[in-house]
PDB file of C-alpha atoms in Angstrom:
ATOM      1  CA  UNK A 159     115.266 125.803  86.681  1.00 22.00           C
ATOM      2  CA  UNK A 160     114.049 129.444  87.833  1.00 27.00           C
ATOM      3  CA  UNK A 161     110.911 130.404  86.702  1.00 33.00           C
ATOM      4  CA  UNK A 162     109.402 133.977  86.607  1.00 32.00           C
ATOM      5  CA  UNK A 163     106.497 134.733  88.666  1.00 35.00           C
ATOM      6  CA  UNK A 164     103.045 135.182  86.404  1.00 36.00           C
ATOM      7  CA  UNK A 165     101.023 138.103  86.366  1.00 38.00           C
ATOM      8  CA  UNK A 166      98.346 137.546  88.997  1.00 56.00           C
ATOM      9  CA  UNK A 167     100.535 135.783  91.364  1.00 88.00           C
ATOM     10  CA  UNK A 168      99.696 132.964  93.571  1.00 94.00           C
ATOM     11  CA  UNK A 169     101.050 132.900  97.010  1.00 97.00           C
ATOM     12  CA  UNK A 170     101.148 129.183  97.878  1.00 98.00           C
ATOM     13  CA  UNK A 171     102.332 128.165 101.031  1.00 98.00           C
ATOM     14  CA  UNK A 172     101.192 127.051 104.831  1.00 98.00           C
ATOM     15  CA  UNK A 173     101.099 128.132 107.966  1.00 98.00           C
ATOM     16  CA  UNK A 174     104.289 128.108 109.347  1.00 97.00           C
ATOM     17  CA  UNK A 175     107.626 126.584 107.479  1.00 97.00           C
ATOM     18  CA  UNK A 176     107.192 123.223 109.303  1.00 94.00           C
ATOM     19  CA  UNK A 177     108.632 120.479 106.990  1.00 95.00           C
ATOM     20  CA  UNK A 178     107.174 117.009 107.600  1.00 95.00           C
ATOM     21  CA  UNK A 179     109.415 114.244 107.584  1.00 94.00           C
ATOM     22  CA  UNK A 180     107.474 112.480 104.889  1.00 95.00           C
ATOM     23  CA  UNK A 181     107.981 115.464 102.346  1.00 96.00           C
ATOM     24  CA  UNK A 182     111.853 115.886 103.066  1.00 96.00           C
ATOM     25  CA  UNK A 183     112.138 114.540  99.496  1.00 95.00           C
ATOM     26  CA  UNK A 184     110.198 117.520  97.591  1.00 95.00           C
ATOM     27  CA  UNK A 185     112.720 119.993  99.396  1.00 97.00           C
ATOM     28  CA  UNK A 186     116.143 120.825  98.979  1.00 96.00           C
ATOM     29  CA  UNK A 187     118.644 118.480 101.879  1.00 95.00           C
ATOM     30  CA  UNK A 188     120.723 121.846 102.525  1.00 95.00           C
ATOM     31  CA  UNK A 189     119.359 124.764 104.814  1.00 96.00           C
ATOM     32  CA  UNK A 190     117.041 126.042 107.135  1.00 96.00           C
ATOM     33  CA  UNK A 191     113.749 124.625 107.411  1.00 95.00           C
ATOM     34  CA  UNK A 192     112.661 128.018 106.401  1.00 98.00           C
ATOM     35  CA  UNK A 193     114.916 128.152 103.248  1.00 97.00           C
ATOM     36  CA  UNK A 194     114.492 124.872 102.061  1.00 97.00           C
ATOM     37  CA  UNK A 195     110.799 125.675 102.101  1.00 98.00           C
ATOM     38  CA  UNK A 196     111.277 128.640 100.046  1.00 98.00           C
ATOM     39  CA  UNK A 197     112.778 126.641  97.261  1.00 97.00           C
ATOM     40  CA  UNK A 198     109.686 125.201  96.633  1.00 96.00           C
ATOM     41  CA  UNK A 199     106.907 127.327  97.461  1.00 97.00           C
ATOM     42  CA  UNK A 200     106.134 131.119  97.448  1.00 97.00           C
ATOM     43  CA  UNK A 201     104.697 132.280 100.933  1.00 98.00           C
ATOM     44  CA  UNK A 202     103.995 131.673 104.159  1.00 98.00           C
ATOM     45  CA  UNK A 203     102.039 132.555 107.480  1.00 98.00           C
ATOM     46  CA  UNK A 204     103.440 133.336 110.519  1.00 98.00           C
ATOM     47  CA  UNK A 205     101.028 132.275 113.015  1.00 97.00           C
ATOM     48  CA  UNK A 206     103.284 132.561 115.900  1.00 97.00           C
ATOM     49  CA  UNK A 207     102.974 136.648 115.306  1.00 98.00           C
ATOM     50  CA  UNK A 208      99.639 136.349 117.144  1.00 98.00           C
ATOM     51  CA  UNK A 209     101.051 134.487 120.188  1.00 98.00           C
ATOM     52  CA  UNK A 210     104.404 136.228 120.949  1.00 97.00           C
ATOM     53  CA  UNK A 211     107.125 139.464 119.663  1.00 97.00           C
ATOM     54  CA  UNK A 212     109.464 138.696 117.775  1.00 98.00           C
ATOM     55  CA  UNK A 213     112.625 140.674 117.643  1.00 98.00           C
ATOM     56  CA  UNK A 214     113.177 143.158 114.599  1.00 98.00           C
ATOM     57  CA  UNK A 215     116.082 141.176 114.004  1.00 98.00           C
ATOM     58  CA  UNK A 216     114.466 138.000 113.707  1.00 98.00           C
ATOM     59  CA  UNK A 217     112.122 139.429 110.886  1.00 98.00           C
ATOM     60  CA  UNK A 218     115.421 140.652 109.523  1.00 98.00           C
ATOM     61  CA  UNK A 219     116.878 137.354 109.637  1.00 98.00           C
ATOM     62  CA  UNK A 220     114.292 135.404 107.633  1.00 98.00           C
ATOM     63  CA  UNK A 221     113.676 138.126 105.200  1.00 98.00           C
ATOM     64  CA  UNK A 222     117.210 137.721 104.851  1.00 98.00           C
ATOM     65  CA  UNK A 223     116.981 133.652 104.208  1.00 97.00           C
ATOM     66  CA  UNK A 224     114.457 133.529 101.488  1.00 98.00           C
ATOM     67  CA  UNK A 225     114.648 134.273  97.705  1.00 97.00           C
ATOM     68  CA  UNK A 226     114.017 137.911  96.597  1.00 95.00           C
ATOM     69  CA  UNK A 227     110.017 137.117  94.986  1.00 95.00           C
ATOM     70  CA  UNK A 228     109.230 134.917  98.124  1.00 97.00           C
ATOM     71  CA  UNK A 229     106.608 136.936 100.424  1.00 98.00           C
ATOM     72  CA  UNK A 230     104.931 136.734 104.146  1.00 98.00           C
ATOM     73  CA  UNK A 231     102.012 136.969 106.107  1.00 98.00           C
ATOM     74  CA  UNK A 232     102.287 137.670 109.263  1.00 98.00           C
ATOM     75  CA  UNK A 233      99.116 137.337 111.634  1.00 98.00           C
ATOM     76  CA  UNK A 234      98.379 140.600 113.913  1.00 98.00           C
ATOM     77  CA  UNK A 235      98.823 139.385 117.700  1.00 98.00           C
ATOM     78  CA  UNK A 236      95.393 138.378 119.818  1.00 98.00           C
ATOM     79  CA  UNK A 237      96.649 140.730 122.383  1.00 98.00           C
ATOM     80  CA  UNK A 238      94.914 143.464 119.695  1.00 98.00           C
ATOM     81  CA  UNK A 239      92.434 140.926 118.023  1.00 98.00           C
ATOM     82  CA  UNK A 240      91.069 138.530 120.859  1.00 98.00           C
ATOM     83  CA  UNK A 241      92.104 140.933 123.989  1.00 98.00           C
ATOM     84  CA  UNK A 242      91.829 144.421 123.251  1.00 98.00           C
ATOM     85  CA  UNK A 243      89.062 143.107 120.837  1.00 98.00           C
ATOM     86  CA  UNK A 244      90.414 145.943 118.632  1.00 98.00           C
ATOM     87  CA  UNK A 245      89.484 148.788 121.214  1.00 98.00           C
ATOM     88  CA  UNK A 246      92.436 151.152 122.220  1.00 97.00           C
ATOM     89  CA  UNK A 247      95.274 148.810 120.681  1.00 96.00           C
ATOM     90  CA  UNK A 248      97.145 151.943 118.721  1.00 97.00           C
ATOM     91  CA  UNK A 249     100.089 151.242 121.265  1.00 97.00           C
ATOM     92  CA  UNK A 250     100.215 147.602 120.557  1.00 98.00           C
ATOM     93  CA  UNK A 251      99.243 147.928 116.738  1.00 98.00           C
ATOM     94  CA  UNK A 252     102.563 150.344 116.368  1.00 98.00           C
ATOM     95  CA  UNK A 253     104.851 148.027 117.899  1.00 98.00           C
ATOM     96  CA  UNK A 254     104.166 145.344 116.017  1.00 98.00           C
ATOM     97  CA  UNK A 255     104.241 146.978 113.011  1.00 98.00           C
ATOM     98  CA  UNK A 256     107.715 148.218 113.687  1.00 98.00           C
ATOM     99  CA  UNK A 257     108.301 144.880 114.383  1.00 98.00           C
ATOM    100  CA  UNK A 258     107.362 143.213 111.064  1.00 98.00           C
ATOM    101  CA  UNK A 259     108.320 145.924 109.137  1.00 98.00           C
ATOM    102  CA  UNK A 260     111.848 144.384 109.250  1.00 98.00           C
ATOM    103  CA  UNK A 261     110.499 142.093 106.978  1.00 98.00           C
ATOM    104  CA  UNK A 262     110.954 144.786 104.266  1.00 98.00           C
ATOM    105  CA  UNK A 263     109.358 144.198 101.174  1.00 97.00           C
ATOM    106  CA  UNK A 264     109.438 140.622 101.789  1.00 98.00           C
ATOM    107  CA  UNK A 265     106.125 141.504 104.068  1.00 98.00           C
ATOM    108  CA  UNK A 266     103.295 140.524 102.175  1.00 98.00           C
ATOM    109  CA  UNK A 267     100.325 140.736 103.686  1.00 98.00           C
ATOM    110  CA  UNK A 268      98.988 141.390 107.002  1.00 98.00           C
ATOM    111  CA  UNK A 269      96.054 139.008 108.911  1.00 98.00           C
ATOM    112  CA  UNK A 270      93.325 139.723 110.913  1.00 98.00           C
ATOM    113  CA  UNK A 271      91.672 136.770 112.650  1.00 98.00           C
ATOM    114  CA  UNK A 272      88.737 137.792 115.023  1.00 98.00           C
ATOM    115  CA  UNK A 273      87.483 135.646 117.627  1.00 98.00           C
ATOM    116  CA  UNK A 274      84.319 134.148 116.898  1.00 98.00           C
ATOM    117  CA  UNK A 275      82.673 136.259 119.831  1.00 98.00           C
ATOM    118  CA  UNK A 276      83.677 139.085 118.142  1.00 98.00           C
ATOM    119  CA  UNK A 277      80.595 140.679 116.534  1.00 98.00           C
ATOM    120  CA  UNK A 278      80.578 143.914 114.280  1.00 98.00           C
ATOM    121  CA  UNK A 279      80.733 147.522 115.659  1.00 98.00           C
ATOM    122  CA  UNK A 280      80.626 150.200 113.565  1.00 98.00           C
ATOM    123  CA  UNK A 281      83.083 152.466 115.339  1.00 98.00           C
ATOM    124  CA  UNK A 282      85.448 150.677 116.695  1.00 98.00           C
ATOM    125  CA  UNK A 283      85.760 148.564 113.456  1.00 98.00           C
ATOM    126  CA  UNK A 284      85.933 151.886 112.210  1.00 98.00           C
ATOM    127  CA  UNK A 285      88.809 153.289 114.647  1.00 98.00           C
ATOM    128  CA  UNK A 286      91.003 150.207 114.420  1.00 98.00           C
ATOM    129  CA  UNK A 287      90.734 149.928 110.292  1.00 98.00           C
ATOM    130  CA  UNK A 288      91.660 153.856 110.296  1.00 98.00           C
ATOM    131  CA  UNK A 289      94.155 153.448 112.784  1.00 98.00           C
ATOM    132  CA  UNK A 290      95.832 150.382 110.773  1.00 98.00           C
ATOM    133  CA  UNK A 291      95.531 152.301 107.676  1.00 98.00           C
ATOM    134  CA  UNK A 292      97.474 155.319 109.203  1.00 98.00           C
ATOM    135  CA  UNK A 293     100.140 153.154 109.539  1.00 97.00           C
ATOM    136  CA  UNK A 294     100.602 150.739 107.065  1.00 98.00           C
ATOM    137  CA  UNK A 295      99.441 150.879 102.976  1.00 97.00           C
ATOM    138  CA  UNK A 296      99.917 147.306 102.472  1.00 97.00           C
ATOM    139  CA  UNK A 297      97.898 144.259 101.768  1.00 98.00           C
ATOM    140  CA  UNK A 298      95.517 143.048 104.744  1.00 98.00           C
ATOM    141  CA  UNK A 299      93.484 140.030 105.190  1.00 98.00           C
ATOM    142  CA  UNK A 300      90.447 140.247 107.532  1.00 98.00           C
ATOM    143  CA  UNK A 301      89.018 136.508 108.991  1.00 98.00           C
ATOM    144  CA  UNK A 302      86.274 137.652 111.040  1.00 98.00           C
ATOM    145  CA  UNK A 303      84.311 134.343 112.461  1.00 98.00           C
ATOM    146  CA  UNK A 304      80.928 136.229 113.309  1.00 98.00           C
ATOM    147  CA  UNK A 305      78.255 136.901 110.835  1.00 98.00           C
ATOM    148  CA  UNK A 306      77.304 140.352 111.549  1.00 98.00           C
ATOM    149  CA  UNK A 307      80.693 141.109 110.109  1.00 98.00           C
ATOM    150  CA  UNK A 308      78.955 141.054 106.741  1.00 98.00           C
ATOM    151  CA  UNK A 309      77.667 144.550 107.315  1.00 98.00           C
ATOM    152  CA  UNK A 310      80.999 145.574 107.280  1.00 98.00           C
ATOM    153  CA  UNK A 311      81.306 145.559 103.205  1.00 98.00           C
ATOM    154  CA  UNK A 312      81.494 149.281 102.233  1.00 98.00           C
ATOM    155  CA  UNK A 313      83.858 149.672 105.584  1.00 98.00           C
ATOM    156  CA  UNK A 314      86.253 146.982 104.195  1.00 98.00           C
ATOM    157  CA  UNK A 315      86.154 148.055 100.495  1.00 98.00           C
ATOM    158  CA  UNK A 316      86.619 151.662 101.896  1.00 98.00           C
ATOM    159  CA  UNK A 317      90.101 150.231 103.906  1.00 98.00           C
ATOM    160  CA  UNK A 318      91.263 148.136 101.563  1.00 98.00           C
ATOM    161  CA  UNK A 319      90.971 145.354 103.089  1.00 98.00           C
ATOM    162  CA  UNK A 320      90.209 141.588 101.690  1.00 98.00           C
ATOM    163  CA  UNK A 321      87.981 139.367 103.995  1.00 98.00           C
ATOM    164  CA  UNK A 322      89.718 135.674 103.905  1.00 98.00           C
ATOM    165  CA  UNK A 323      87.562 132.781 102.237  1.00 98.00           C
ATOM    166  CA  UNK A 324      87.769 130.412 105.101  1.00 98.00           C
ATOM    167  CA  UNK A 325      87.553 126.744 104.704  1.00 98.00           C
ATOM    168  CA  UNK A 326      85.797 125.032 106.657  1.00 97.00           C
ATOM    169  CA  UNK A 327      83.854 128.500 107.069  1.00 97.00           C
ATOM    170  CA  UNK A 328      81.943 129.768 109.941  1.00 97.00           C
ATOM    171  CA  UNK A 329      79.117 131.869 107.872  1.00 97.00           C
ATOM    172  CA  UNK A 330      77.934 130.163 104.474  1.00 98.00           C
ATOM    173  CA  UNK A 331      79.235 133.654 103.464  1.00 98.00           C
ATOM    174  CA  UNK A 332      82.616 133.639 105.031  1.00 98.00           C
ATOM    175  CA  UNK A 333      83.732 130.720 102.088  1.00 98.00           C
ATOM    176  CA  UNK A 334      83.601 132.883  99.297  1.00 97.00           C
ATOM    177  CA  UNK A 335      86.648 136.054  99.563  1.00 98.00           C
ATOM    178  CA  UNK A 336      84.613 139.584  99.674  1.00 98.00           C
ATOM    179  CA  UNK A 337      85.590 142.715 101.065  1.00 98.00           C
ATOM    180  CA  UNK A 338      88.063 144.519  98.856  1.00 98.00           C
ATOM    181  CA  UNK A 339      88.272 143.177  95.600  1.00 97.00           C
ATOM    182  CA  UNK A 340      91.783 144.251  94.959  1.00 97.00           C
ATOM    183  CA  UNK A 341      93.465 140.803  96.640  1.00 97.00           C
ATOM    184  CA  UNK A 342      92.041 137.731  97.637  1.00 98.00           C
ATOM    185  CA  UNK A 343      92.816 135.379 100.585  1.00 98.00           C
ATOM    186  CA  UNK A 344      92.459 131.571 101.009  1.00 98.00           C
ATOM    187  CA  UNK A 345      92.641 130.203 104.510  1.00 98.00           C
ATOM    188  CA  UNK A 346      92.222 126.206 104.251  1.00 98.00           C
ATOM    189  CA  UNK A 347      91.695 124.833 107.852  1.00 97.00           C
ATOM    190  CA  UNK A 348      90.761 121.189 106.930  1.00 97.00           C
ATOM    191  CA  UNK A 349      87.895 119.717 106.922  1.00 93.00           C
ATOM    192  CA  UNK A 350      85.971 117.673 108.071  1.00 93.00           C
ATOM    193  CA  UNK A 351      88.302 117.910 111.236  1.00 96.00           C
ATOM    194  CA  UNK A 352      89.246 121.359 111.418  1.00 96.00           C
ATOM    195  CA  UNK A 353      93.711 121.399 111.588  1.00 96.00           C
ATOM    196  CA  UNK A 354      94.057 117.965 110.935  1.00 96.00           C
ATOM    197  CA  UNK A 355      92.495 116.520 107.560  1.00 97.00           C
ATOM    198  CA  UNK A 356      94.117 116.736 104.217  1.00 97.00           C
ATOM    199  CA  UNK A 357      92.328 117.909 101.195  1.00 98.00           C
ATOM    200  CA  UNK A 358      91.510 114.968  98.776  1.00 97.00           C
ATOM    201  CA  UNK A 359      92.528 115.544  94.775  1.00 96.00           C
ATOM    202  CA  UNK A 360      89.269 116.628  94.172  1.00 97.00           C
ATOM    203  CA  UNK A 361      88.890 119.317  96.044  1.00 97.00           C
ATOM    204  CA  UNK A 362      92.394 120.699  94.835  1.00 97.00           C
ATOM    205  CA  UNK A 363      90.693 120.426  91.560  1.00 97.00           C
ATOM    206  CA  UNK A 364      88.114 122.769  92.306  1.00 96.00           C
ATOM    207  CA  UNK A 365      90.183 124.889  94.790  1.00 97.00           C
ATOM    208  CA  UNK A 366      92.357 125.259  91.581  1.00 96.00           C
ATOM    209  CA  UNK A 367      89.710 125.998  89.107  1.00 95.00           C
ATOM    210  CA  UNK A 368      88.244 128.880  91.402  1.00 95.00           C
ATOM    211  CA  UNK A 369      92.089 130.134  91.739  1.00 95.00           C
ATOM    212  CA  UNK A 370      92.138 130.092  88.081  1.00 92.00           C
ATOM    213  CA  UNK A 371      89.192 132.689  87.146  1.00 92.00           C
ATOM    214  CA  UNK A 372      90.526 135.300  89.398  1.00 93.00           C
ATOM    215  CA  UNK A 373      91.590 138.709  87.389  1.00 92.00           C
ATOM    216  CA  UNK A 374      94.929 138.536  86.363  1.00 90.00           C
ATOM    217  CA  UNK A 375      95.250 141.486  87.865  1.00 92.00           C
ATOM    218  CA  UNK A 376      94.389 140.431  91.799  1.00 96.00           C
ATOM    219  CA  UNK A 377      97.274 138.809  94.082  1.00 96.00           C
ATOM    220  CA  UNK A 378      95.735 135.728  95.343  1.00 97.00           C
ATOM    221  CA  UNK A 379      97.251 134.050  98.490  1.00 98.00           C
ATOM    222  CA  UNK A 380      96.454 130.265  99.502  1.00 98.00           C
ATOM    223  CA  UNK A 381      96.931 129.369 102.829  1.00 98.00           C
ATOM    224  CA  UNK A 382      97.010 125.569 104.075  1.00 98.00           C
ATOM    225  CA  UNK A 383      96.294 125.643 107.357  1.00 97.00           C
ATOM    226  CA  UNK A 384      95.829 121.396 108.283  1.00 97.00           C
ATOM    227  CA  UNK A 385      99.029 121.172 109.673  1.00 96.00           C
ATOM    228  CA  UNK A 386      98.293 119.047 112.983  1.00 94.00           C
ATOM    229  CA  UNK A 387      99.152 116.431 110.625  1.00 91.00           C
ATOM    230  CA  UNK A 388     101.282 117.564 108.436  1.00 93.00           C
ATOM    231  CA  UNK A 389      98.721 117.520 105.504  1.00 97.00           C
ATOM    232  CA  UNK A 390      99.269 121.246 104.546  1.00 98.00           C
ATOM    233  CA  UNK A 391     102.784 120.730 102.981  1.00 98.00           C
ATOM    234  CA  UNK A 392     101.351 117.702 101.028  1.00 97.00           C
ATOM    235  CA  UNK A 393      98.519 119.637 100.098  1.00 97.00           C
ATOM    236  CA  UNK A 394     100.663 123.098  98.988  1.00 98.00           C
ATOM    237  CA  UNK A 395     102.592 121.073  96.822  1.00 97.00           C
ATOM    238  CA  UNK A 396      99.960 118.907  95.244  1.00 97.00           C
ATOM    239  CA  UNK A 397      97.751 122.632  93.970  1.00 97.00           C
ATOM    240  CA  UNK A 398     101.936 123.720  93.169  1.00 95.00           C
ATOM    241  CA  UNK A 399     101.694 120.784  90.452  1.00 94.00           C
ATOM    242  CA  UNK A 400      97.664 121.890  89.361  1.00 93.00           C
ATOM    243  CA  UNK A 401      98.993 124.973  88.746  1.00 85.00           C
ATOM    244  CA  UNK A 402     102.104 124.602  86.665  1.00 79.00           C
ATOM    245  CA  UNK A 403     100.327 122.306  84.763  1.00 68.00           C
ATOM    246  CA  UNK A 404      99.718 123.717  80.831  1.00 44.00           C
ATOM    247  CA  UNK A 405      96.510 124.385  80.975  1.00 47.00           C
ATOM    248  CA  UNK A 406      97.104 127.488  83.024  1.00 48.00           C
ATOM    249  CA  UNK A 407      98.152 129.865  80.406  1.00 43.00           C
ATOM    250  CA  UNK A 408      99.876 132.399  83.109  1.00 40.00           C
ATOM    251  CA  UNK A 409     101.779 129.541  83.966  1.00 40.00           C
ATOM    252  CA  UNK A 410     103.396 128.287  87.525  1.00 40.00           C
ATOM    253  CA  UNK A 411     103.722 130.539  90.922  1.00 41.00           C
ATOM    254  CA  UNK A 412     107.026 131.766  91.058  1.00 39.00           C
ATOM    255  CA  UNK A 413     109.536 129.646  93.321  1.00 38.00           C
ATOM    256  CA  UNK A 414     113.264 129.927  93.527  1.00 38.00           C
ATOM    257  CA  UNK A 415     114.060 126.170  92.186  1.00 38.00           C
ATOM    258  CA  UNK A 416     111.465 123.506  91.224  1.00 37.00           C
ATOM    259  CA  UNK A 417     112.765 120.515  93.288  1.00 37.00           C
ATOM    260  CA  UNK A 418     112.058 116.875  92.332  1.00 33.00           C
ATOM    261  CA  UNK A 419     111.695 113.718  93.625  1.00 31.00           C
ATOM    262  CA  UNK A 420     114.962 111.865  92.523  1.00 27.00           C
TER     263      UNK A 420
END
């Protein structure tokens, strides 16, 4: 049956709306791919943001194909993040914005990724967070895979912005979320081999137990990114089940129709 999303919401989902065969049975037989994976859980990534446009009408059209508390991420192209390196983008950063914005309220949450070259600089990090700010009040996530980002604190608190706990991460610091304390972000990679290996029970346990003291207060999003081999949808589901269990007193993440096994 529907169930009401909790105060401090989990986002649960993976990197793109890829169903593996093997998990066809969790999932709804009638739809898209991307609405049968919005029966069962609450979010997703778009990674393909950062390697292409997409049409306003194609954000349109799968805000249009999901249920009304479902929510994305969408992950800022590498043409601003890995090219520009975040220098003179305001051009680029507009048009994608306009771009995503069809999403509508169904746009959760913005990502940053950096490359791991990337180190920090005061004022350009500072021109590209104000310039990003200018245009868009929403939630952002900020993965930045070089250590000297860690001087960035009082600039990302300042912006509101979250900095991702990465698994596996690249800076001992970089597995714990930090920046703004308003949201927090979990990007889950796999590990030991990085895309491709699926979380063992537990390790769920524990993700779930840190999941479990945030405020109630603070969104949390929890990205599986492992999905080489299609662990991630395994994975999504199995912390879905840790966290409707009863000793959650918030109870489950909100999804359109808990789907069983027959």
């Amino acid at each position: 049956m529907a169930e009401g999303r909790a105060v401090g919401s989990l986002y649960l989902g993976t990197a793109g709306w890829s169903l593996p065969r093997e998990q066809w049975p969790h999932f709804p037989a009638a739809g898209t791919h991307l609405q049968r994976y919005a029966a069962r859980l609450s979010a997703v990534e778009i990674n393909s943001s950062f390697y292409r446009a997409h049409r306003p009408a194609t954000y349109a059209r799968w805000a249009d194909g999901v249920p009304p508390g479902f929510r994305f991420s969408v992950k800022v192209p590498r043409q601003i993040t890995h090219e520009a390196r975040l220098v003179g983008c305001e051009a680029l950063l507009e048009a994608f914005l306009q771009e995503c914005g069809h999403l509508g309220e169904k746009l959760g949450c913005l990502l940053v990724q950096l490359p791991p070259s990337l180190a920090y600089e005061p004022d350009s990090a500072e021109a590209f967070f104000g310039s990003l700010r200018a245009r868009h009040g929403g939630f952002v996530a900020f993965e930045p895979r070089h250590p000297s980002w860690l001087e960035a604190e009082p600039l990302l608190q300042r912006m509101r912005v979250a900095r991702v706990a990465a698994d596996p991460a690249p800076f001992a610091e970089a597995a714990e979320p930090a920046g703004w304390a308003g949201m927090r972000y979990y990007r889950l990679h796999g590990s030991p081999r990085v895309y491709y290996s699926s979380y063992e029970p537990d390790w769920l346990e524990r993700l779930d137990a840190r999941l479990a003291e945030a405020p109630v207060d603070v969104p949390q999003w929890c990205i599986f990114d492992n999905t080489a081999s299609g662990a991630a949808t395994a994975n999504a589901l199995a912390l879905d089940e840790l966290r409707s269990s009863d000793r959650h007193p918030h109870g489950a993440v909100w999804r359109a129709d808990r789907v069983r096994p027959t």
